[in-house]
Amino acid sequence: MQVERAWRIIRFVITTIALFITWFLFTADFGLFSLTTGMVGSLLIAAITYEVFIARHQANLRFFIPHPFFLARYLFVIIFLLYQSSFRMLIAVITGRASPRIVHFRTRLRSDLARMILANSITFTPGTITLDLNDDHLTVHWFFCNTIHAKAVGESVKGRIERHIGKIWL
Amino acid sequence: MMLLMREILAMIAFASAMVFGIGGLVGLFRFPDPYSRMQAGSLCGTTAVFSIFLGTLILAPSAAMAARILLIIFFFLLSAPTGSYIVARFTWNAGTSQGKPLRNRIERIADKRQGGEAE
């Protein structure tokens, strides 16, 4: 019972801090009135939504608190991938040369947040779009398909991104 | 000098946004099956909007404004693929087939337009 209670408080505090940082970034105001209003609003909203923001079963801080250095590095990686994949897509649009297929593979990531980010990143990377995400099983439409073997597909579609994300979240 | 530099960089970002946007639109009409159309539309659309944000970030007048644009970019990077994922997921759950390999389809369409024998 005690553990449950502590976990509730931790989730509540993290939700409040996240909301307050967002408020502060949008207002960029050090005035007392602004800070008080933001704090009160964050507390109220956190009290209502902390169950949704961090689910009860995500019982590890590393499941949702990112490693700041790797997160910053990953942002640059994903922007590079975004432009690279768009160029490939432009070339495919012009030449009409592609081999689209629907492929399946599994992921090793454990937290909900990391899996969601992985699915979103797959949509960014060259010619892939996530169709379905069921626990650890991903269904992906791959535009430049050259194999349908699940392990080979997993390595070439998400191998690099998964290693990056595995360092940020568990 | 600095301002001119920033304006040129922003212009490059806006121009690339235009190229990607047009490319995505062409792909949307050119590809035969729904999944490929979704690929072209969503990916190039995301890159186009992202390039516009990058241009505005370069032109931002103050640090506070730049922080807000960064925040908007962050939320956009989260929401844009989620949107296309929802559409793709419902297409997949509705049982839409993935169609034949692309090259043959486009060639067949071209044959049909030239009045030749289609299959």
mmCIF file of C-alpha atoms in Angstrom, chain B residues 20-109:
data_model
loop_
_atom_site.group_PDB
_atom_site.id
_atom_site.type_symbol
_atom_site.label_atom_id
_atom_site.label_comp_id
_atom_site.label_asym_id
_atom_site.label_seq_id
_atom_site.Cartn_x
_atom_site.Cartn_y
_atom_site.Cartn_z
ATOM 1 C CA PHE B 20 8.730 18.781 -50.922
ATOM 2 C CA GLY B 21 5.111 19.908 -50.821
ATOM 3 C CA ILE B 22 4.733 19.683 -54.600
ATOM 4 C CA GLY B 23 6.553 16.332 -54.671
ATOM 5 C CA GLY B 24 4.225 14.912 -52.034
ATOM 6 C CA LEU B 25 1.186 16.132 -53.941
ATOM 7 C CA VAL B 26 2.397 14.582 -57.200
ATOM 8 C CA GLY B 27 3.078 11.301 -55.396
ATOM 9 C CA LEU B 28 -0.402 11.389 -53.900
ATOM 10 C CA PHE B 29 -1.946 11.296 -57.383
ATOM 11 C CA ARG B 30 0.676 9.175 -59.124
ATOM 12 C CA PHE B 31 0.851 6.040 -56.983
ATOM 13 C CA PRO B 32 -1.803 3.367 -57.475
ATOM 14 C CA ASP B 33 -2.575 1.923 -54.018
ATOM 15 C CA PRO B 34 -3.693 3.728 -50.829
ATOM 16 C CA TYR B 35 -0.632 2.858 -48.729
ATOM 17 C CA SER B 36 1.852 4.253 -51.236
ATOM 18 C CA ARG B 37 -0.244 7.381 -51.590
ATOM 19 C CA MET B 38 -0.230 7.771 -47.833
ATOM 20 C CA GLN B 39 3.559 7.376 -47.806
ATOM 21 C CA ALA B 40 4.107 10.174 -50.295
ATOM 22 C CA GLY B 41 1.469 12.488 -48.834
ATOM 23 C CA SER B 42 2.329 12.197 -45.163
ATOM 24 C CA LEU B 43 6.117 12.070 -45.411
ATOM 25 C CA CYS B 44 6.604 14.935 -47.860
ATOM 26 C CA GLY B 45 3.898 16.961 -46.097
ATOM 27 C CA THR B 46 5.696 16.580 -42.776
ATOM 28 C CA THR B 47 9.019 17.593 -44.292
ATOM 29 C CA ALA B 48 7.456 20.611 -45.982
ATOM 30 C CA VAL B 49 5.879 21.925 -42.771
ATOM 31 C CA PHE B 50 9.069 21.169 -40.852
ATOM 32 C CA SER B 51 11.117 23.188 -43.364
ATOM 33 C CA ILE B 52 8.759 26.135 -42.934
ATOM 34 C CA PHE B 53 9.212 25.945 -39.154
ATOM 35 C CA LEU B 54 12.978 25.824 -39.662
ATOM 36 C CA GLY B 55 12.807 28.966 -41.795
ATOM 37 C CA THR B 56 10.755 30.802 -39.179
ATOM 38 C CA LEU B 57 13.197 29.639 -36.504
ATOM 39 C CA ILE B 58 16.071 31.208 -38.440
ATOM 40 C CA LEU B 59 14.107 34.467 -38.771
ATOM 41 C CA ALA B 60 12.942 34.532 -35.120
ATOM 42 C CA PRO B 61 13.484 38.013 -33.617
ATOM 43 C CA SER B 62 14.153 36.989 -30.001
ATOM 44 C CA ALA B 63 15.155 33.987 -27.908
ATOM 45 C CA ALA B 64 11.715 33.775 -26.309
ATOM 46 C CA MET B 65 10.097 33.526 -29.741
ATOM 47 C CA ALA B 66 12.629 30.911 -30.831
ATOM 48 C CA ALA B 67 11.857 28.803 -27.739
ATOM 49 C CA ARG B 68 8.176 28.863 -28.625
ATOM 50 C CA ILE B 69 8.864 27.835 -32.217
ATOM 51 C CA LEU B 70 11.036 24.983 -30.916
ATOM 52 C CA LEU B 71 8.158 23.866 -28.720
ATOM 53 C CA ILE B 72 5.776 23.961 -31.687
ATOM 54 C CA ILE B 73 8.271 21.911 -33.738
ATOM 55 C CA PHE B 74 8.465 19.375 -30.922
ATOM 56 C CA PHE B 75 4.687 18.968 -30.727
ATOM 57 C CA PHE B 76 4.427 18.860 -34.505
ATOM 58 C CA LEU B 77 7.030 16.080 -34.720
ATOM 59 C CA LEU B 78 4.930 14.113 -32.232
ATOM 60 C CA SER B 79 1.531 14.757 -33.783
ATOM 61 C CA ALA B 80 2.186 14.571 -37.541
ATOM 62 C CA PRO B 81 3.237 10.889 -37.743
ATOM 63 C CA THR B 82 0.541 9.978 -35.213
ATOM 64 C CA GLY B 83 -2.064 11.436 -37.562
ATOM 65 C CA SER B 84 -0.866 9.489 -40.576
ATOM 66 C CA TYR B 85 -0.515 6.391 -38.373
ATOM 67 C CA ILE B 86 -4.196 6.592 -37.390
ATOM 68 C CA VAL B 87 -5.295 6.821 -41.034
ATOM 69 C CA ALA B 88 -2.949 3.944 -41.993
ATOM 70 C CA ARG B 89 -4.149 1.808 -39.101
ATOM 71 C CA PHE B 90 -7.800 2.152 -40.068
ATOM 72 C CA THR B 91 -6.971 1.399 -43.700
ATOM 73 C CA TRP B 92 -5.140 -1.736 -42.541
ATOM 74 C CA ASN B 93 -7.936 -2.794 -40.175
ATOM 75 C CA ALA B 94 -10.532 -2.284 -42.909
ATOM 76 C CA GLY B 95 -8.754 -5.043 -44.842
ATOM 77 C CA THR B 96 -7.395 -3.012 -47.748
ATOM 78 C CA SER B 97 -4.953 -5.163 -49.741
ATOM 79 C CA GLN B 98 -1.503 -3.841 -50.503
ATOM 80 C CA GLY B 99 -1.905 -4.252 -54.260
ATOM 81 C CA LYS B 100 0.579 -5.427 -56.845
ATOM 82 C CA PRO B 101 4.207 -4.266 -57.177
ATOM 83 C CA LEU B 102 4.297 -0.658 -58.219
ATOM 84 C CA ARG B 103 6.382 -0.698 -61.379
ATOM 85 C CA ASN B 104 4.103 -3.089 -63.241
ATOM 86 C CA ARG B 105 1.020 -1.115 -62.282
ATOM 87 C CA ILE B 106 2.424 2.168 -63.548
ATOM 88 C CA GLU B 107 3.545 0.549 -66.789
ATOM 89 C CA ARG B 108 0.124 -0.971 -67.257
ATOM 90 C CA ILE B 109 -1.561 2.395 -66.690
#
